Amino acid sequence: MKFSLSWLKAHLDTEATVEQIAGKLNAIGLEVEGIEDPAEKLKGFRVARILTAERHPNADKLQVLSVDTGEGAPLQVVCGAPNARAGLVGVLGLPGAVVPANGMVLKVAAVRSVESNGMMCSMRELELGEGHDGIIELPEDAPVGAAFADYHGADPVFDISVTPNRPDCMGVYGIARDLAAAGLGTLKPIAALGVAGSYPCPVEIRTEDTDGCPAFYGRTVKGVKNGPSPEWLQAALKAAGQRPISALVDITNYVMLTYGRPAHAYDLSKLSGAVVARRAVAGEQCLALNGKTYDLTETMTVIADDAGVHDIAGIMGGEHSGCSEATTDVLLEIAYFTPERIAATGRALNLTSDARARFERGVDPAFLDTGLDLLTGLILDICGGEASQVVRAGAAPATPKVVAFDPALVAKLGGVEIAGDEQKRILAALGFVVGDDWAVTVPGWRPDVDGAADIVEEVVRIHGLDGIESVPLPREDGVAKPTATPAQKLERRLRRAAAARGLNEAITWSFLPEGEAEHFADGPLWRLANPISEDLKVMRPSLIPGLLSAARRNLARGGSSLRLFEIGRRYLRDANGKGAERLTLAVVLAGDKTLRGWATGKAQAFDAFDAKAEALALLAEAGAPVDNLQIMGEAGVQFHPGQSATLRLGPKNVLARFGMLHPTTAKAFDLDGPVAVAEIFLDAIPGKKGAAGFARVNYAPPALQAVKRDFAFLVRADLPAGDLLRAVKGADKGNIIAARVFDDFRGQGVPEGQKSLAIEVTLQPAEKSYNDADLKAIADKVTAAAAKQGAVLRG
């Protein structure tokens, strides 16, 4: 919301400086995002008089001027303006000044071999208007030598951020009311004089959609003269960032920006029959003022006549019924539209406007007559004409909201003691009516106030939030109890572990483009009804797509070796529409595992075993029983079928999947080269059995030294090494504490279709050392267990 200082002072009697006003706005919750001071832009420009004007010796269209700047000797300036002449008082830009329109820094320069000490300026060059046919002509009595910013009356412009719950501050008058309540001046009353109509309104006005438009008021004004609006009105609109169009349009915009009350003016000659607020008919269209045509539905409220729709109610007017310079008779419309209907229509049409921003937040339903009087009065003053009587169709919600309030709540909820009389003063200044029993009647322009807590906020906000002392929260004696949940502790632990392994954490969107999400969808997708972007309309079914997109961006920008991970939620949905969030950890390895070098030769890419190593290490850190995991297939169609697998605890409980990305999936994400991926389903990891506790069991090292024995088995070439390893470890759980594969040999001496797996078994004696008979008994158990997997001890 932008407004000028003079616009504010038109409604607030104050002597406060710009800095004081900005400080108070910030203090009461209206954040000042910026202050634009035109005086800064006009620095270096001075009121000056042309003493003489001679033809340029080297150019027919240029003149050499002698210019009086009010001090010292006159300056020589070269000028090409056709109206430059002796005696003209204009604006001179001195060397060093910056031209606002184009940023050019003025300096002493030769123009066609004649020295020029600045520039005589036009309206457009100083961004004061569109005039560029000649230089600015000031009155004869303009003070020569004065800074033009001082003479022109440069008006600072405030730019404040209005939160969605403050529709009353979508107008300058509401901002002035807040400042007056905060003690920064006196609020001026609204000078709205009732304009009595001199003839019956010739147009029938009615509302047929009382749900969307409960109240629809209007009147006509005939004999108006439309044209450019006055300078003061144009200046106010420019300060607000609006482009002046014509007097009739500018007046409606001025009323909206001043009082937060949108209204509309129709060219009466372009209307036929009754003007009605009604529901749109399926298939109807409206050509709006922005030049776009919108398809309407039965849920939308429109303003129409016998010929068709003229206005998307409360959002934007139609192009063919708008006012032009030829307009002589107008129909003024001011209405109350239901905020929910306006918001729904605006979202459905993807159409925003200043009117929508105010109506969907909620305007004052009691301001209809006053707003129409203000609108009519300004049109009669500026454009002339004769007003008809007012037609009132329907009625706006008139029941005031009354809140039972206890002034002690200010201290209890707000943390500051404020006297009851001061609370009443603040509330009265904001427009609330406080009864003797502290029943507070909420003004119609504050639809955001629902209960006592909102009233406390108003009192404390105006009193001053900086007056609230900082009070520490109460805490129990002794050591603070941990507050992190088990899930939060797990996430922290895994983040540290992943970072320690050289992985870099990424944080990606929880939303995905539909095409990317479908590559990793194992069921129906969650689609958003109101996405922040068309490219982010689906809740992610996996963390992998976001990491693949991050990898693509980094590789495209020169990254050569990417090790990314992310911990977050994926969002699943079954055929019945039931959904769930699942805590997941994903890893993407792309680019080169090791860079090329003189010692290593060519660069090496990541492979499936790298993804497996990351999955196992992180599962172990998460507390999963990695020694009991089974390696099985069916990682998903997104993975390479021969270079991927799942890690399961039993045939159904999948804890993780890993492997190389399928070439088709990699191509869909525009990735070249091999990409290794792992995804760990943290919610599938079983919890620890037994009583929960944070103390570790005392470490008791074994009294005897461990013994290692090696076994070499001939097995089928397609037998997973993990199956054999698991069988060997389970052969004698009382003695075998570890086992690992240290060799996989296929070649001379090994039959066709088989391979030789060498396993190192670690034995731990308990009470006495092993003898030969003990070792032989254990070896026999190992051999027998391996035989169940089809393994034969190699001779």
Short mmCIF file of N, CA, C and O in Angstrom, two decimals, residues 346-412:
data_model
loop_
_atom_site.label_atom_id
_atom_site.label_comp_id
_atom_site.label_asym_id
_atom_site.label_seq_id
_atom_site.Cartn_x
_atom_site.Cartn_y
_atom_site.Cartn_z
N GLY A 346 -11.94 -15.29 -7.74
CA GLY A 346 -10.61 -14.83 -8.12
C GLY A 346 -9.64 -15.97 -8.33
O GLY A 346 -8.85 -15.97 -9.27
N ARG A 347 -9.70 -16.98 -7.43
CA ARG A 347 -8.81 -18.14 -7.60
C ARG A 347 -9.17 -18.94 -8.83
O ARG A 347 -8.29 -19.40 -9.56
N ALA A 348 -10.47 -19.11 -9.06
CA ALA A 348 -10.90 -19.91 -10.21
C ALA A 348 -10.48 -19.26 -11.53
O ALA A 348 -10.10 -19.96 -12.48
N LEU A 349 -10.55 -17.94 -11.60
CA LEU A 349 -10.19 -17.23 -12.83
C LEU A 349 -8.72 -16.83 -12.87
O LEU A 349 -8.26 -16.30 -13.89
N ASN A 350 -8.00 -17.05 -11.76
CA ASN A 350 -6.61 -16.62 -11.65
C ASN A 350 -6.50 -15.13 -11.98
O ASN A 350 -5.66 -14.69 -12.75
N LEU A 351 -7.40 -14.36 -11.37
CA LEU A 351 -7.52 -12.93 -11.66
C LEU A 351 -7.37 -12.14 -10.37
O LEU A 351 -8.10 -12.36 -9.40
N THR A 352 -6.41 -11.24 -10.34
CA THR A 352 -6.19 -10.40 -9.17
C THR A 352 -6.46 -8.94 -9.54
O THR A 352 -6.29 -8.54 -10.70
N SER A 353 -6.86 -8.17 -8.56
CA SER A 353 -7.09 -6.74 -8.76
C SER A 353 -7.11 -6.06 -7.41
O SER A 353 -7.20 -6.72 -6.36
N ASP A 354 -7.03 -4.73 -7.42
CA ASP A 354 -7.12 -3.98 -6.17
C ASP A 354 -8.47 -4.17 -5.51
O ASP A 354 -8.57 -4.23 -4.28
N ALA A 355 -9.53 -4.25 -6.32
CA ALA A 355 -10.86 -4.45 -5.75
C ALA A 355 -10.96 -5.81 -5.08
O ALA A 355 -11.49 -5.94 -3.97
N ARG A 356 -10.48 -6.84 -5.74
CA ARG A 356 -10.54 -8.18 -5.14
C ARG A 356 -9.78 -8.21 -3.82
O ARG A 356 -10.24 -8.80 -2.83
N ALA A 357 -8.58 -7.58 -3.77
CA ALA A 357 -7.77 -7.59 -2.55
C ALA A 357 -8.53 -7.01 -1.37
O ALA A 357 -8.31 -7.42 -0.22
N ARG A 358 -9.44 -6.09 -1.63
CA ARG A 358 -10.20 -5.48 -0.54
C ARG A 358 -11.48 -6.25 -0.23
O ARG A 358 -11.79 -6.49 0.93
N PHE A 359 -12.21 -6.63 -1.26
CA PHE A 359 -13.47 -7.33 -1.02
C PHE A 359 -13.26 -8.69 -0.35
O PHE A 359 -14.04 -9.10 0.51
N GLU A 360 -12.22 -9.43 -0.75
CA GLU A 360 -12.04 -10.76 -0.17
C GLU A 360 -11.53 -10.69 1.27
O GLU A 360 -11.63 -11.66 2.01
N ARG A 361 -10.97 -9.57 1.68
CA ARG A 361 -10.58 -9.39 3.08
C ARG A 361 -11.77 -8.92 3.93
O ARG A 361 -11.78 -9.14 5.13
N GLY A 362 -12.71 -8.24 3.28
CA GLY A 362 -13.88 -7.77 3.99
C GLY A 362 -13.91 -6.26 4.10
O GLY A 362 -13.05 -5.68 4.77
N VAL A 363 -14.87 -5.61 3.43
CA VAL A 363 -15.03 -4.17 3.53
C VAL A 363 -16.12 -3.85 4.55
O VAL A 363 -16.87 -4.73 4.98
N ASP A 364 -16.21 -2.59 4.92
CA ASP A 364 -17.19 -2.16 5.91
C ASP A 364 -18.59 -2.18 5.27
O ASP A 364 -18.86 -1.39 4.36
N PRO A 365 -19.50 -3.05 5.74
CA PRO A 365 -20.83 -3.10 5.13
C PRO A 365 -21.65 -1.85 5.39
O PRO A 365 -22.64 -1.59 4.68
N ALA A 366 -21.27 -1.05 6.39
CA ALA A 366 -22.04 0.14 6.73
C ALA A 366 -21.59 1.37 5.95
O ALA A 366 -22.11 2.47 6.16
N PHE A 367 -20.62 1.21 5.03
CA PHE A 367 -20.04 2.36 4.33
C PHE A 367 -20.67 2.57 2.95
O PHE A 367 -20.18 3.34 2.16
N LEU A 368 -21.77 1.88 2.65
CA LEU A 368 -22.34 1.96 1.31
C LEU A 368 -22.84 3.37 0.99
O LEU A 368 -22.46 3.96 -0.02
N ASP A 369 -23.71 3.93 1.84
CA ASP A 369 -24.25 5.26 1.57
C ASP A 369 -23.17 6.33 1.61
O ASP A 369 -23.12 7.22 0.76
N THR A 370 -22.31 6.26 2.62
CA THR A 370 -21.24 7.25 2.73
C THR A 370 -20.32 7.17 1.51
O THR A 370 -19.91 8.20 0.96
N GLY A 371 -19.96 5.96 1.12
CA GLY A 371 -19.09 5.80 -0.04
C GLY A 371 -19.72 6.34 -1.30
O GLY A 371 -19.05 7.00 -2.12
N LEU A 372 -21.02 6.10 -1.49
CA LEU A 372 -21.70 6.61 -2.67
C LEU A 372 -21.79 8.13 -2.65
O LEU A 372 -21.65 8.80 -3.69
N ASP A 373 -22.00 8.73 -1.46
CA ASP A 373 -22.01 10.18 -1.34
C ASP A 373 -20.65 10.78 -1.69
O ASP A 373 -20.56 11.81 -2.38
N LEU A 374 -19.58 10.17 -1.19
CA LEU A 374 -18.23 10.66 -1.50
C LEU A 374 -17.97 10.59 -3.00
O LEU A 374 -17.44 11.54 -3.59
N LEU A 375 -18.32 9.48 -3.59
CA LEU A 375 -18.12 9.29 -5.02
C LEU A 375 -18.90 10.32 -5.83
O LEU A 375 -18.37 10.96 -6.74
N THR A 376 -20.18 10.50 -5.46
CA THR A 376 -21.02 11.44 -6.18
C THR A 376 -20.51 12.87 -6.03
O THR A 376 -20.44 13.64 -7.00
N GLY A 377 -20.12 13.23 -4.79
CA GLY A 377 -19.65 14.58 -4.55
C GLY A 377 -18.42 14.93 -5.36
O GLY A 377 -18.31 16.03 -5.93
N LEU A 378 -17.48 14.00 -5.44
CA LEU A 378 -16.25 14.25 -6.21
C LEU A 378 -16.57 14.38 -7.70
O LEU A 378 -15.99 15.25 -8.39
N ILE A 379 -17.48 13.56 -8.22
CA ILE A 379 -17.82 13.64 -9.64
C ILE A 379 -18.50 14.97 -9.94
O ILE A 379 -18.19 15.63 -10.95
N LEU A 380 -19.41 15.39 -9.08
CA LEU A 380 -20.08 16.66 -9.32
C LEU A 380 -19.09 17.83 -9.24
O LEU A 380 -19.18 18.79 -10.02
N ASP A 381 -18.14 17.77 -8.32
CA ASP A 381 -17.15 18.85 -8.17
C ASP A 381 -16.20 18.91 -9.36
O ASP A 381 -15.82 20.00 -9.81
N ILE A 382 -15.78 17.76 -9.85
CA ILE A 382 -14.73 17.72 -10.88
C ILE A 382 -15.32 17.65 -12.29
O ILE A 382 -14.82 18.30 -13.21
N CYS A 383 -16.39 16.87 -12.46
CA CYS A 383 -16.92 16.63 -13.81
C CYS A 383 -18.26 17.33 -14.04
O CYS A 383 -18.79 17.30 -15.17
N GLY A 384 -18.84 17.90 -12.99
CA GLY A 384 -20.14 18.52 -13.14
C GLY A 384 -21.25 17.49 -13.26
O GLY A 384 -21.06 16.31 -12.95
N GLY A 385 -22.42 17.92 -13.70
CA GLY A 385 -23.52 17.00 -13.89
C GLY A 385 -24.60 17.14 -12.84
O GLY A 385 -24.56 18.01 -11.96
N GLU A 386 -25.58 16.25 -12.93
CA GLU A 386 -26.74 16.26 -12.05
C GLU A 386 -27.01 14.83 -11.61
O GLU A 386 -27.08 13.92 -12.44
N ALA A 387 -27.14 14.63 -10.28
CA ALA A 387 -27.27 13.28 -9.73
C ALA A 387 -28.74 12.92 -9.55
O ALA A 387 -29.58 13.77 -9.23
N SER A 388 -29.01 11.61 -9.73
CA SER A 388 -30.36 11.09 -9.50
C SER A 388 -30.51 10.67 -8.05
O SER A 388 -29.57 10.72 -7.25
N GLN A 389 -31.68 10.23 -7.71
CA GLN A 389 -31.91 9.64 -6.40
C GLN A 389 -31.22 8.28 -6.32
O GLN A 389 -30.93 7.64 -7.34
N VAL A 390 -30.95 7.82 -5.10
CA VAL A 390 -30.23 6.55 -4.88
C VAL A 390 -31.22 5.39 -4.89
O VAL A 390 -32.31 5.49 -4.32
N VAL A 391 -30.82 4.31 -5.56
CA VAL A 391 -31.60 3.07 -5.52
C VAL A 391 -30.84 2.08 -4.65
O VAL A 391 -29.65 1.85 -4.86
N ARG A 392 -31.53 1.51 -3.67
CA ARG A 392 -30.90 0.56 -2.75
C ARG A 392 -31.57 -0.80 -2.90
O ARG A 392 -32.73 -0.96 -2.52
N ALA A 393 -30.83 -1.74 -3.46
CA ALA A 393 -31.34 -3.10 -3.64
C ALA A 393 -30.69 -4.00 -2.60
O ALA A 393 -29.47 -4.09 -2.52
N GLY A 394 -31.50 -4.67 -1.79
CA GLY A 394 -30.97 -5.54 -0.76
C GLY A 394 -30.44 -4.75 0.42
O GLY A 394 -30.61 -3.53 0.53
N ALA A 395 -29.78 -5.44 1.31
CA ALA A 395 -29.21 -4.80 2.50
C ALA A 395 -27.96 -5.55 2.93
O ALA A 395 -27.91 -6.78 2.89
N ALA A 396 -26.95 -4.79 3.34
CA ALA A 396 -25.70 -5.41 3.80
C ALA A 396 -25.88 -5.95 5.21
O ALA A 396 -26.78 -5.52 5.94
N PRO A 397 -25.04 -6.90 5.62
CA PRO A 397 -25.11 -7.40 7.00
C PRO A 397 -24.97 -6.24 7.98
O PRO A 397 -24.02 -5.47 7.93
N ALA A 398 -25.95 -6.11 8.85
CA ALA A 398 -25.99 -4.93 9.73
C ALA A 398 -25.85 -5.26 11.20
O ALA A 398 -25.76 -4.35 12.03
N THR A 399 -25.87 -6.54 11.56
CA THR A 399 -25.79 -6.90 12.97
C THR A 399 -24.36 -6.73 13.47
O THR A 399 -23.44 -7.40 12.99
N PRO A 400 -24.11 -5.81 14.40
CA PRO A 400 -22.73 -5.61 14.87
C PRO A 400 -22.26 -6.79 15.73
O PRO A 400 -23.06 -7.47 16.38
N LYS A 401 -20.98 -6.98 15.73
CA LYS A 401 -20.38 -8.04 16.54
C LYS A 401 -20.04 -7.45 17.91
O LYS A 401 -19.37 -6.43 18.02
N VAL A 402 -20.52 -8.11 18.98
CA VAL A 402 -20.30 -7.64 20.34
C VAL A 402 -19.47 -8.69 21.08
O VAL A 402 -19.81 -9.88 21.06
N VAL A 403 -18.39 -8.26 21.71
CA VAL A 403 -17.48 -9.16 22.42
C VAL A 403 -17.48 -8.80 23.90
O VAL A 403 -17.26 -7.64 24.27
N ALA A 404 -17.75 -9.80 24.73
CA ALA A 404 -17.65 -9.59 26.18
C ALA A 404 -16.17 -9.57 26.56
O ALA A 404 -15.45 -10.55 26.32
N PHE A 405 -15.71 -8.46 27.14
CA PHE A 405 -14.29 -8.27 27.37
C PHE A 405 -14.00 -8.01 28.84
O PHE A 405 -14.75 -7.32 29.53
N ASP A 406 -12.89 -8.57 29.29
CA ASP A 406 -12.40 -8.33 30.64
C ASP A 406 -11.08 -7.57 30.53
O ASP A 406 -10.11 -8.10 29.98
N PRO A 407 -11.00 -6.33 31.01
CA PRO A 407 -9.76 -5.55 30.86
C PRO A 407 -8.56 -6.19 31.53
O PRO A 407 -7.42 -5.87 31.19
N ALA A 408 -8.78 -7.12 32.48
CA ALA A 408 -7.65 -7.80 33.12
C ALA A 408 -6.92 -8.71 32.15
O ALA A 408 -5.78 -9.12 32.39
N LEU A 409 -7.57 -9.05 31.03
CA LEU A 409 -6.92 -9.93 30.04
C LEU A 409 -5.70 -9.28 29.40
O LEU A 409 -4.81 -9.97 28.92
N VAL A 410 -5.68 -7.95 29.39
CA VAL A 410 -4.53 -7.27 28.77
C VAL A 410 -3.25 -7.62 29.52
O VAL A 410 -2.21 -7.89 28.91
N ALA A 411 -3.32 -7.63 30.86
CA ALA A 411 -2.14 -7.99 31.65
C ALA A 411 -1.88 -9.49 31.56
O ALA A 411 -0.73 -9.93 31.49
N LYS A 412 -2.96 -10.28 31.55
CA LYS A 412 -2.80 -11.73 31.56
C LYS A 412 -2.27 -12.25 30.23
O LYS A 412 -1.36 -13.09 30.19
#
